[in-house]
Tab-separated table of C-alpha atoms and ligand atoms in Angstrom:
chain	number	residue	atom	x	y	z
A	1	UNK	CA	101.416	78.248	120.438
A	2	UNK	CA	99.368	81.120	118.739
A	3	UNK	CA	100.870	82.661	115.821
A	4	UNK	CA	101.116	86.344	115.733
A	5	UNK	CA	99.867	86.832	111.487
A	6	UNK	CA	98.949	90.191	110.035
A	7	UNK	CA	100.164	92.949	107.632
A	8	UNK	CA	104.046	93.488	107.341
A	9	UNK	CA	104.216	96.198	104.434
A	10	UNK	CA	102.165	98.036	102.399
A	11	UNK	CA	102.972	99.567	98.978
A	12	UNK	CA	100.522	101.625	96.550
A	13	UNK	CA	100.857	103.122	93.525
A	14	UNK	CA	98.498	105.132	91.272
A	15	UNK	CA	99.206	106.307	87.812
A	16	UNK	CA	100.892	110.135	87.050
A	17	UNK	CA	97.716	112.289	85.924
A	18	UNK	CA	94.806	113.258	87.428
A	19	UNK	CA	90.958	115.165	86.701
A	20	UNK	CA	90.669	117.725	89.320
A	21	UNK	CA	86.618	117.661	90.488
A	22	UNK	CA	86.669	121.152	90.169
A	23	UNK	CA	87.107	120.832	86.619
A	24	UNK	CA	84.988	118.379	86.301
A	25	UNK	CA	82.079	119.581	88.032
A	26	UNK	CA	82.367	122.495	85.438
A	27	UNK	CA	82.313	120.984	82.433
A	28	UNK	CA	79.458	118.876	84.032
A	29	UNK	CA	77.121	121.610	85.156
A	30	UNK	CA	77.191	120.975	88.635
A	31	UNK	CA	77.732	123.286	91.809
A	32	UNK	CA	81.611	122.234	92.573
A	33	UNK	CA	80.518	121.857	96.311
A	34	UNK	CA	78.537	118.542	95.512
A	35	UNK	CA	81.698	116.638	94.056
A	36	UNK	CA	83.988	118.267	96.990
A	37	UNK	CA	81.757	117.820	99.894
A	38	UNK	CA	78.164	115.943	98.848
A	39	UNK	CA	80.624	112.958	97.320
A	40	UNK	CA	83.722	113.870	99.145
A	41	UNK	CA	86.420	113.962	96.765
A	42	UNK	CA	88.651	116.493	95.265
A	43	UNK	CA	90.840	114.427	92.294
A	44	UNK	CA	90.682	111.444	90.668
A	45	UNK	CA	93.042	109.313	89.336
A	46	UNK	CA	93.188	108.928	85.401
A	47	UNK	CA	94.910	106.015	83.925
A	48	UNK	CA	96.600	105.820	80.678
A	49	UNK	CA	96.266	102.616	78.467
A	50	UNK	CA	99.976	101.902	79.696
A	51	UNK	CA	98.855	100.793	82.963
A	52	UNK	CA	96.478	98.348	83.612
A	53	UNK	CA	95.548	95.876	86.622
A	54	UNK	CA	99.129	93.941	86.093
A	55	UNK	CA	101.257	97.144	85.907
A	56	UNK	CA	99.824	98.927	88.950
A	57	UNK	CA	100.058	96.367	90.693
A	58	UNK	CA	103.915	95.215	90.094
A	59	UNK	CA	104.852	98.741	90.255
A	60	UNK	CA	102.386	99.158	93.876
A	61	UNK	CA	104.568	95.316	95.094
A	62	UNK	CA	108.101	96.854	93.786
A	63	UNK	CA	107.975	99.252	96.919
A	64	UNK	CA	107.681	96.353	99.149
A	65	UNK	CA	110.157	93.467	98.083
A	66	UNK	CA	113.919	93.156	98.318
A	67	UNK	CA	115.424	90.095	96.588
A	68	UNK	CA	115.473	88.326	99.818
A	69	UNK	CA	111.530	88.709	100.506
A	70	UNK	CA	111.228	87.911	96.677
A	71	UNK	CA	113.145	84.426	97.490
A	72	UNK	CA	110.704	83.570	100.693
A	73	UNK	CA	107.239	83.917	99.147
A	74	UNK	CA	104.578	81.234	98.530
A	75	UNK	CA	102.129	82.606	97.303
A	76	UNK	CA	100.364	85.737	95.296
A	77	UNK	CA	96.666	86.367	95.730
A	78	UNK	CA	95.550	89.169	93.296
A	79	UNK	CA	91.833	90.878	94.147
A	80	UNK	CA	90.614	92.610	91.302
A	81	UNK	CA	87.366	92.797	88.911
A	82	UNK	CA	89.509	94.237	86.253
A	83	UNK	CA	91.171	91.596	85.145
A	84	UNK	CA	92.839	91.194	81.758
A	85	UNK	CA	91.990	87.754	80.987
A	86	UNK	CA	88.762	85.318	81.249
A	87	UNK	CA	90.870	82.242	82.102
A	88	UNK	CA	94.860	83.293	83.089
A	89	UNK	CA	95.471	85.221	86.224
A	90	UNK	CA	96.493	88.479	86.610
A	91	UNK	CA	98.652	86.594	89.962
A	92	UNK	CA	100.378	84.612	87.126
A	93	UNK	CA	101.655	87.567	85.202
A	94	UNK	CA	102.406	89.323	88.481
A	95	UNK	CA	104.883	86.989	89.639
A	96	UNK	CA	106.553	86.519	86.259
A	97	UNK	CA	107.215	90.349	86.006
A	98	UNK	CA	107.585	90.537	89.524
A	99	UNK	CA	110.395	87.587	89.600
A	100	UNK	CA	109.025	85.463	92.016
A	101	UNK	CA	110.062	81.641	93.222
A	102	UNK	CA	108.463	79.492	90.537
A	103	UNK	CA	107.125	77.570	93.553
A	104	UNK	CA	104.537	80.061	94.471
A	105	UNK	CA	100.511	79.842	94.695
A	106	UNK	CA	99.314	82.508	92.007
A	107	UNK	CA	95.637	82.842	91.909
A	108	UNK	CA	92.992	86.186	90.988
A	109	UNK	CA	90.117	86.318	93.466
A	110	UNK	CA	86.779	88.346	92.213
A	111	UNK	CA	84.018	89.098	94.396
A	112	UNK	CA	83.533	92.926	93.408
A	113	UNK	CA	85.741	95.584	95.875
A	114	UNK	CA	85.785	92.570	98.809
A	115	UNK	CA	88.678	90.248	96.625
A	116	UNK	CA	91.761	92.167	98.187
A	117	UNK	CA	89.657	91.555	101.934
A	118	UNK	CA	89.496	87.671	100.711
A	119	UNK	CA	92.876	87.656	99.887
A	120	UNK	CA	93.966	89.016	103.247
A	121	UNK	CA	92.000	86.527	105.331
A	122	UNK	CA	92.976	83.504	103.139
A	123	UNK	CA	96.452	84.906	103.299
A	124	UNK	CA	96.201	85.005	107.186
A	125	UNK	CA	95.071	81.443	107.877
A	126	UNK	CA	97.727	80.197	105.076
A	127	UNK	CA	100.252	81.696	107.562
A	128	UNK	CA	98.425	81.141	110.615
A	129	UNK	CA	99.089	77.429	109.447
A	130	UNK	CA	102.629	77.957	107.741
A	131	UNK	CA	104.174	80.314	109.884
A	132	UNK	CA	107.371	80.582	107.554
A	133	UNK	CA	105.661	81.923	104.179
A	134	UNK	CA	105.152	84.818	102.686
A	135	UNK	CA	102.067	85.943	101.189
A	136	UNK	CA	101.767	88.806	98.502
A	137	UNK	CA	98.312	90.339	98.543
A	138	UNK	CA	97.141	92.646	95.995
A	139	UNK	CA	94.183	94.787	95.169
A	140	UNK	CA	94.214	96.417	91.881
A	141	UNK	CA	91.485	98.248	89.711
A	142	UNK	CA	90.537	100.744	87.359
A	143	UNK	CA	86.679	102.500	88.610
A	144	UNK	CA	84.893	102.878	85.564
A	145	UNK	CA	81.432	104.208	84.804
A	146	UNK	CA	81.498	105.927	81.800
A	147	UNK	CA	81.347	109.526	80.667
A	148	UNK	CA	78.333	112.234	81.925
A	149	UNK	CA	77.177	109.312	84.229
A	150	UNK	CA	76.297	109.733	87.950
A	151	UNK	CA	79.153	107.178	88.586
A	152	UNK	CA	81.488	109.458	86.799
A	153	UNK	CA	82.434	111.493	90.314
A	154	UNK	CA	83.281	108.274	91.757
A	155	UNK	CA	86.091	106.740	89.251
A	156	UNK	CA	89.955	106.406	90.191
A	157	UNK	CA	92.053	103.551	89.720
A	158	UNK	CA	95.595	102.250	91.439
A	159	UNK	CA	96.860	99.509	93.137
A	160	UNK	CA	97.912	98.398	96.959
A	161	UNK	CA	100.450	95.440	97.543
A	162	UNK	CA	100.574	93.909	101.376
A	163	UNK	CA	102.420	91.482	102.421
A	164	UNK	CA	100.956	89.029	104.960
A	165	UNK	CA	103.642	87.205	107.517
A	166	UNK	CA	104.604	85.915	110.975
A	167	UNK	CA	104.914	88.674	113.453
A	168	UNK	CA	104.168	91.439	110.931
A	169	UNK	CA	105.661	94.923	111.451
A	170	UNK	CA	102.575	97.101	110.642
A	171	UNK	CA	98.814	95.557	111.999
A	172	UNK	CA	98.203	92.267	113.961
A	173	UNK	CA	94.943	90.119	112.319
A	174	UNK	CA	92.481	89.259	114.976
A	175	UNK	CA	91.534	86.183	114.038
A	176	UNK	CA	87.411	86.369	114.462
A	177	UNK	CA	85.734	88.724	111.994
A	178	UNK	CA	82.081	88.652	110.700
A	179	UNK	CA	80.782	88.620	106.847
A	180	UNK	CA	78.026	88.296	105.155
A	181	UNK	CA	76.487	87.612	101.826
A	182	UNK	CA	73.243	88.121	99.753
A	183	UNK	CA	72.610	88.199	96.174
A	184	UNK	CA	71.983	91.776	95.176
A	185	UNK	CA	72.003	93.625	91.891
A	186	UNK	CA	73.427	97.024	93.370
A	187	UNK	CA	76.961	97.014	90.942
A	188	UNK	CA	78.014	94.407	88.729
A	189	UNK	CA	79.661	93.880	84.861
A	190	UNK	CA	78.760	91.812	82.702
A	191	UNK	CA	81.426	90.119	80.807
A	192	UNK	CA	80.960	92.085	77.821
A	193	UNK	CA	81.062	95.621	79.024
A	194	UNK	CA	84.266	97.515	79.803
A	195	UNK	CA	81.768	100.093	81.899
A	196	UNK	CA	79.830	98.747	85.286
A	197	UNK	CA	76.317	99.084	85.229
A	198	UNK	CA	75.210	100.570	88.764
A	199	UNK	CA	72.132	101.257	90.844
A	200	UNK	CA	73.724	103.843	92.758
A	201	UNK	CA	71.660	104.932	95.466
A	202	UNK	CA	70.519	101.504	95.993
A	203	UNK	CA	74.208	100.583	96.875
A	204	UNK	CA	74.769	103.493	98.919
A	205	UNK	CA	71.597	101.658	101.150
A	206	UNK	CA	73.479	98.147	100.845
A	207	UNK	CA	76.528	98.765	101.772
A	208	UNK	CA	75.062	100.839	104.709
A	209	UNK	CA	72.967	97.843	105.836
A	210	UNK	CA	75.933	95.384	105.714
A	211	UNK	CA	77.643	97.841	107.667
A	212	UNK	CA	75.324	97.337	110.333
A	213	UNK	CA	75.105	93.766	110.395
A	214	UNK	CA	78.435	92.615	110.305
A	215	UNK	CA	79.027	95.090	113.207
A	216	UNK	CA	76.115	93.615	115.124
A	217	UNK	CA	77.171	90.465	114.479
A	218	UNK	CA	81.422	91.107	115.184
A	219	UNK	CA	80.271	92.733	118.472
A	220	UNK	CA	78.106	89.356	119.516
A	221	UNK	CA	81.068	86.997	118.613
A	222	UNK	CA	83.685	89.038	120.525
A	223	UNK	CA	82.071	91.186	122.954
A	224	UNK	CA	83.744	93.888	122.269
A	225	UNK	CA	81.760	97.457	121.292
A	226	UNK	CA	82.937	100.521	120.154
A	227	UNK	CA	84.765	101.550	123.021
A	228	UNK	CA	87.186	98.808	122.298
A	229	UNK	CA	88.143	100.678	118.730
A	230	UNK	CA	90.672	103.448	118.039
A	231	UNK	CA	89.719	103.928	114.592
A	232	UNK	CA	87.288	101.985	111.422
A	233	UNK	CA	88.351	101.925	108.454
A	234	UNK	CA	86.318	101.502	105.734
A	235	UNK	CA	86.044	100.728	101.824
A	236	UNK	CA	86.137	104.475	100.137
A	237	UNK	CA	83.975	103.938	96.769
A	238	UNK	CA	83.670	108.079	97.610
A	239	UNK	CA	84.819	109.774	100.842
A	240	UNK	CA	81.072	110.593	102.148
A	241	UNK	CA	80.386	106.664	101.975
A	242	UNK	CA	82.358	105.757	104.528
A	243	UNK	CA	81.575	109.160	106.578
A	244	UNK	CA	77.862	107.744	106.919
A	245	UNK	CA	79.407	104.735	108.006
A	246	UNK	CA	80.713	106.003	110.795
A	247	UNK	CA	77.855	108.583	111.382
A	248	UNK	CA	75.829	105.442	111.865
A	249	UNK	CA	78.260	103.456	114.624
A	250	UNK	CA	79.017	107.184	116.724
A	251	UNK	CA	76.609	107.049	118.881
A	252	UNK	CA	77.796	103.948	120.617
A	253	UNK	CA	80.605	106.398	122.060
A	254	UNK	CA	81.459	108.713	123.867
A	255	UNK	CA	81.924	112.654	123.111
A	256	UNK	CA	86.124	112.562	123.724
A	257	UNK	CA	85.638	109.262	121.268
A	258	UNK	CA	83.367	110.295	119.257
A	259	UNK	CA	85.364	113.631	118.369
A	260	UNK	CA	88.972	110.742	118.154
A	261	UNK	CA	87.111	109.037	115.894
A	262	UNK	CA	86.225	111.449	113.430
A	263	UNK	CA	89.967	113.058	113.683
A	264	UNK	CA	91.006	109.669	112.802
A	265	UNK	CA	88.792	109.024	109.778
A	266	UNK	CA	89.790	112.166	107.951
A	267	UNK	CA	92.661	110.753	108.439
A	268	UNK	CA	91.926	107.596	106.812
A	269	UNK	CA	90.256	109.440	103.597
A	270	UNK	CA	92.588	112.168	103.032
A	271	UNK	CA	94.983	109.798	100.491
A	272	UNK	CA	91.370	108.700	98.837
A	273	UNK	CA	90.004	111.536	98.274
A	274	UNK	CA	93.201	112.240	96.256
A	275	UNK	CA	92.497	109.181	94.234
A	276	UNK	CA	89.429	108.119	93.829
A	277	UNK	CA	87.739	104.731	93.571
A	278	UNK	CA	90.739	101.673	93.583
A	279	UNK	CA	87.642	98.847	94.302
A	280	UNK	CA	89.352	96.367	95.716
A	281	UNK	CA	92.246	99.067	96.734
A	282	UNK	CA	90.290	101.285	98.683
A	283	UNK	CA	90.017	100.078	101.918
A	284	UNK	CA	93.531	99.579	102.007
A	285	UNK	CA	94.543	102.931	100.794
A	286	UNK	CA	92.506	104.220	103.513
A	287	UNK	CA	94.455	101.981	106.061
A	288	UNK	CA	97.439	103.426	104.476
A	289	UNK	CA	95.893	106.834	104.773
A	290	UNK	CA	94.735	106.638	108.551
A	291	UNK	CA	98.706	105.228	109.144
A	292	UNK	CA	100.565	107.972	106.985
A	293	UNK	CA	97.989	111.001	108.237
A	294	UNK	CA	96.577	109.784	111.598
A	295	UNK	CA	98.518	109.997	115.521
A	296	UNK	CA	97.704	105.993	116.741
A	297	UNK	CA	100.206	104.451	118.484
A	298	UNK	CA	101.229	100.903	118.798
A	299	UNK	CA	98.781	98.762	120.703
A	300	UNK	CA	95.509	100.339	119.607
A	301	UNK	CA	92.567	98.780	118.020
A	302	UNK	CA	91.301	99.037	114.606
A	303	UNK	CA	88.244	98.482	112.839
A	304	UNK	CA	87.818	97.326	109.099
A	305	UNK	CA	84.506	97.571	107.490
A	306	UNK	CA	84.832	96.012	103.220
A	307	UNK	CA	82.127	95.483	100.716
A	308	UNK	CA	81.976	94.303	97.606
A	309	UNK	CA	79.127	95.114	95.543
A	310	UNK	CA	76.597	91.562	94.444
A	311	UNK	CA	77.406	91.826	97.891
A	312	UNK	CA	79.628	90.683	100.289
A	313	UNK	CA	80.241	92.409	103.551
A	314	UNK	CA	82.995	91.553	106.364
A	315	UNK	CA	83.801	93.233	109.750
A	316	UNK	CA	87.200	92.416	111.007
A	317	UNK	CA	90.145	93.676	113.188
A	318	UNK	CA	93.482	94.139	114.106
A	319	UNK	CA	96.085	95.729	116.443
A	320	UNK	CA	98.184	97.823	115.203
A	321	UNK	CA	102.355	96.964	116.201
A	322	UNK	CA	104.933	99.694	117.833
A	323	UNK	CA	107.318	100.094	114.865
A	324	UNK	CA	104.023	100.263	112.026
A	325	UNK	CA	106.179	103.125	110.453
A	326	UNK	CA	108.162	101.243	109.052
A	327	UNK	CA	106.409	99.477	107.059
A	328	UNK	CA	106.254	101.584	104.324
A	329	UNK	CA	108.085	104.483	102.327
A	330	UNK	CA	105.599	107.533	103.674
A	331	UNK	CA	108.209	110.099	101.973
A	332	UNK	CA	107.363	108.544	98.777
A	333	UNK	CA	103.671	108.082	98.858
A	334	UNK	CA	103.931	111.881	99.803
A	335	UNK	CA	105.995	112.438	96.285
A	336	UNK	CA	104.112	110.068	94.160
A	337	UNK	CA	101.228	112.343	94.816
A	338	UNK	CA	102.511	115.364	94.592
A	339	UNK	CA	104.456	114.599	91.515
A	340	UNK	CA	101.257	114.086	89.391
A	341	UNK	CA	100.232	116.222	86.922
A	342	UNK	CA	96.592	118.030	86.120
A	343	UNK	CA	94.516	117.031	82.676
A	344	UNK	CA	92.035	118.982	81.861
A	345	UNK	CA	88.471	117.104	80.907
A	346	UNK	CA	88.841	117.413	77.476
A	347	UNK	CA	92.107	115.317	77.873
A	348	UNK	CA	90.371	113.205	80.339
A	349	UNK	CA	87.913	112.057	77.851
A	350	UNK	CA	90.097	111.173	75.141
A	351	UNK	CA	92.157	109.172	77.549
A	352	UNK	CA	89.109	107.566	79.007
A	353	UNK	CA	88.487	106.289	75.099
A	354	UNK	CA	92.049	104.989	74.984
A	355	UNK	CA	91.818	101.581	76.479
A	356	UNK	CA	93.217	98.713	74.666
A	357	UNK	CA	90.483	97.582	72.139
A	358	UNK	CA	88.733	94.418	73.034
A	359	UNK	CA	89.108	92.849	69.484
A	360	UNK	CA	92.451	91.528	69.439
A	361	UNK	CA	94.371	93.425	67.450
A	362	UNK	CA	98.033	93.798	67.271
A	363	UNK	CA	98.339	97.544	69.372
A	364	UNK	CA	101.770	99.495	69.590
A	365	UNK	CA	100.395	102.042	72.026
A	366	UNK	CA	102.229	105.414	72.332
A	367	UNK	CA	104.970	104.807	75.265
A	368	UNK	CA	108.441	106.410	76.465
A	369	UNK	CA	106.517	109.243	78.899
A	370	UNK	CA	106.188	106.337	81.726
A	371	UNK	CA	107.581	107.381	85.112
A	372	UNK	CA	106.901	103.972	86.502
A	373	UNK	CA	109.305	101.151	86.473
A	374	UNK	CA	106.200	98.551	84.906
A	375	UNK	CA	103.953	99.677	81.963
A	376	UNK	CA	102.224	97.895	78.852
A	377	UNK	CA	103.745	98.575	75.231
A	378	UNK	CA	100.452	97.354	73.469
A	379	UNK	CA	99.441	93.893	72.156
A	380	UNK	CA	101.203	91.601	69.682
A	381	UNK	CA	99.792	88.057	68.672
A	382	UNK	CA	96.622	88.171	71.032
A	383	UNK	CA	99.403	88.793	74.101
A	384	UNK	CA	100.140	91.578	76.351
A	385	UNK	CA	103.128	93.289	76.409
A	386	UNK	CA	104.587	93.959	79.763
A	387	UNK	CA	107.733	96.020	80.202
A	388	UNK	CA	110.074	97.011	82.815
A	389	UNK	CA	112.523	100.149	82.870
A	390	UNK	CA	115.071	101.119	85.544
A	391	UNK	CA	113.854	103.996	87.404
A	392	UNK	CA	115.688	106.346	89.760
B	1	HMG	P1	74.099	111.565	92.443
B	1	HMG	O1	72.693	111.298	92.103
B	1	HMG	O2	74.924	112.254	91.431
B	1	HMG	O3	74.276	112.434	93.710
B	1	HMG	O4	74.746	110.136	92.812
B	1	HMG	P2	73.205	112.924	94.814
B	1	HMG	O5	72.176	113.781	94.198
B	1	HMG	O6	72.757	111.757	95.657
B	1	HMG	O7	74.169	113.849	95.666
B	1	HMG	C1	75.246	113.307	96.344
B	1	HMG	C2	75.411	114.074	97.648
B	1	HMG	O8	75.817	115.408	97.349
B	1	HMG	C3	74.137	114.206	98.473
B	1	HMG	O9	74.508	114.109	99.820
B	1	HMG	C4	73.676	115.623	98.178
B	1	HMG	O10	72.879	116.191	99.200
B	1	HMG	C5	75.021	116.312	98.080
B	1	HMG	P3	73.893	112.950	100.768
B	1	HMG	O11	72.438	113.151	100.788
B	1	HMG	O12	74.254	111.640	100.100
B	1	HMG	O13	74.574	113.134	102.055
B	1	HMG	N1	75.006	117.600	97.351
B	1	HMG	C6	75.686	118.687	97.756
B	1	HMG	N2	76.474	118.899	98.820
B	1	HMG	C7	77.054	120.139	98.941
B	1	HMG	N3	76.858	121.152	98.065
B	1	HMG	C8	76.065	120.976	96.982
B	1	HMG	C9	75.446	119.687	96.791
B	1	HMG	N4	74.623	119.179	95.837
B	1	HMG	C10	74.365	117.878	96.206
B	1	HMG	N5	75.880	121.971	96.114
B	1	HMG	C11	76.088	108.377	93.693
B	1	HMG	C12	75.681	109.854	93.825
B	1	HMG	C13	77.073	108.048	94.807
B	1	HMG	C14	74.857	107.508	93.851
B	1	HMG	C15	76.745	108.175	92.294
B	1	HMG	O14	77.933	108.918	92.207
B	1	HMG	C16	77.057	106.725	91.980
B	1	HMG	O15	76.217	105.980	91.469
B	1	HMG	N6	78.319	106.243	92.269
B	1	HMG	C17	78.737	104.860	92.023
B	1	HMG	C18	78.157	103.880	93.023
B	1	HMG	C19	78.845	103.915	94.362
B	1	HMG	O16	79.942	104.417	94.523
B	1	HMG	N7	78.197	103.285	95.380
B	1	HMG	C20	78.765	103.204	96.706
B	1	HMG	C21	78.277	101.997	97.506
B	1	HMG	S1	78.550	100.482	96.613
B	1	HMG	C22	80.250	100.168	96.837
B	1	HMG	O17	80.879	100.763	97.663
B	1	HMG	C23	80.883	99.161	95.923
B	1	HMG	C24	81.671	99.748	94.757
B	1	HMG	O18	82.908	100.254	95.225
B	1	HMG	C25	81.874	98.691	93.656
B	1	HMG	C26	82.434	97.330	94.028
B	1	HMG	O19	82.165	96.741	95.061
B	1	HMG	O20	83.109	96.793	93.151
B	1	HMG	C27	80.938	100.897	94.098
């Protein structure tokens, strides 16, 4: 008997400030026009020292779990390149905070923006094989390039939490999907910077060019073609990325499909461009995005295009299930959005500089303005110190 394995929930949470691009296209000398429309987005997301990778993400998977889902899961798998530590996982703090069944799985996958998309797939076949468990899934990351850099435009941060079961509520997995992978130096960071070092246009190219193969290549394994698809989704470093994505695949269809697929992937960047870059995130945000802003219905098929920079590409699918709506709190991602509150650049900056130091220090950092129910208090004997508050 086939099991029926795919995405159940979805929760996402991004911290309570952001840079609006206006802003920052003035302090930056640049026509506002190239942030809005030549990149695509409008905000970004600015994160305080009290969040990090950790935080985001408990406070993205506290949406998503009653005590009862708490008691069934097996395992966490945490996708992020901004983890906190060079040996411990990120997973292993997660589940602490989170209260999980100390017999769970808790492991941090890294392959640039594509760890959330490994997580999901290794997720799937766990369950495809164990059709009982429960499998957290998180992406979590803070974009960083550094200030007056080309990047800059493109930073954002938050965290998305899925969980991955038996006859999900939300999407369906097909289980065939294409990736591929090839040594290239378009993104990467080293272990001792806090700031990735980037060959933008270069990765712009890449990511394009994986695009196209892992389509070609999905298309010869299935035989399906575009006219199969309702929507693609696709990672959202910047809004305009994944536009050219599509602009590359639309003429395979038709005009009515051509003009349902574009309606569809503003709706899929319409929660990004709000937030920026989330690396690992991002493609799920967008997923969340095209499902809080979009008109599918039950039954239809959707395309999923990630990349991680150093690269890795994948192509997969899924079909999306009659009740999907309920598999998440859209009246609160609406609020969580709305609720945050402008800085100006200036303010930006000095939060930018605010990250925990790297040197080990015992840190109290300033906290009792934190909205979410998870947040760090600063470092005490070389260890992190995670907090949780009741929240209404
Ligand atoms: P840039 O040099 O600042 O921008 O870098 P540009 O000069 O290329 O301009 C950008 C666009 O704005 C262009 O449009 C201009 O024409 C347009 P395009 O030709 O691309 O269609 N433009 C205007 N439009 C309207 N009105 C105007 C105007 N002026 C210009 N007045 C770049 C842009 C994206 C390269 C830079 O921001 C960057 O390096 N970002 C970081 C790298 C990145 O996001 N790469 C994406 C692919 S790699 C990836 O997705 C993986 C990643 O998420 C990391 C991971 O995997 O972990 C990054």
């Amino acid at each position: 008997m086939t099991v029926t394995v795919g995405i159940d929930k979805i929760g996402f949470f991004t911290p309570d400030h952001y840079l609006d691009m206006v802003d920052l296209a003035h302090a930056r000398g640049e026509d506002p026009n190239k942030y809005l429309i030549g990149i695509g987005q409008s905000k970004q997301a600015v994160i305080p020292p009290t969040q990090d990778v950790v935080t985001m993400a408990a406070n993205a998977a506290s949406q998503i779990l009653t005590p009862a889902i708490k008691a069934d899961i097996n395992m966490v798998l945490f996708g992020t390149e901004s983890g906190v530590d060079n040996s411990k996982a990120t997973a292993v703090y997660l589940a602490h905070l989170l209260g999980l069944p100390a017999n769970t799985r808790a492991i941090e996958l890294k392959q640039a923006c594509y760890g959330a998309t490994a997580g999901l797939q290794l997720a799937a076949d766990f369950v495809r094989v164990h059709p009982t468990a429960k499998v957290l899934v998180i992406g979590a990351d803070i974009a960083r390039y550094g200030l007056r850099t080309a990047g800059e435009v493109t930073q954002g941060g938050g965290a998305v939490a899925m969980l991955v079961t038996a006859d999900p509520t939300i999407l369906a997995l097909d289980a065939i999907s294409s990736y591929h992978t090839a040594d290239v130096m378009d993104f990467w960071r080293p272990t001792y910077r806090t700031e990735a070092l980037v060959d933008g246009k270069y990765s712009t190219n890449v990511y394009l060019d994986f695009f196209k193969t892992v389509w070609a290549d999905y298309q010869a394994q299935t035989q399906r073609s575009i006219a199969d698809f309702s929507a693609f989704v696709f990672h959202l470093p910047f809004t305009k990325m994944g536009r050219k994505g599509l602009r590359q695949i639309l003429p395979e269809a038709d005009e009515p499909q051509q003009a349902s697929l574009t309606a569809a992937f503003e709706a899929s960047q319409a929660d990004n461009r709000e937030v920026g870059n989330l690396y690992t995130g991002s493609l799920y945000l967008s997923f969340l995005s095209l499902l809080r802003h979009g008109t599918l219905v039950g039954g239809e098929r959707l395309g999923f295009f990630s990349y991680g920079s150093g690269a890795e590409g994948e192509f997969f699918s899924g079909v999306l299930q009659p009740d999907y709506r309920s598999g998440f709190d859209d009246d609160f991602l609406t609020r969580q959005l709305a609720d945050r509150q402008a800085v100006s650049v200036a303010e930006y900056e000095a939060i930018f500089q605010q990250q925990l130091s790297n040197d080990g220090r015992d840190t109290q950092l300033a906290v009792g303005q934190e909205r979410a129910p998870y947040y760090l208090a600063g470092r005490q004997h070389q260890q992190r110190q995670y907090r949780h508050q009741a929240t209404n």
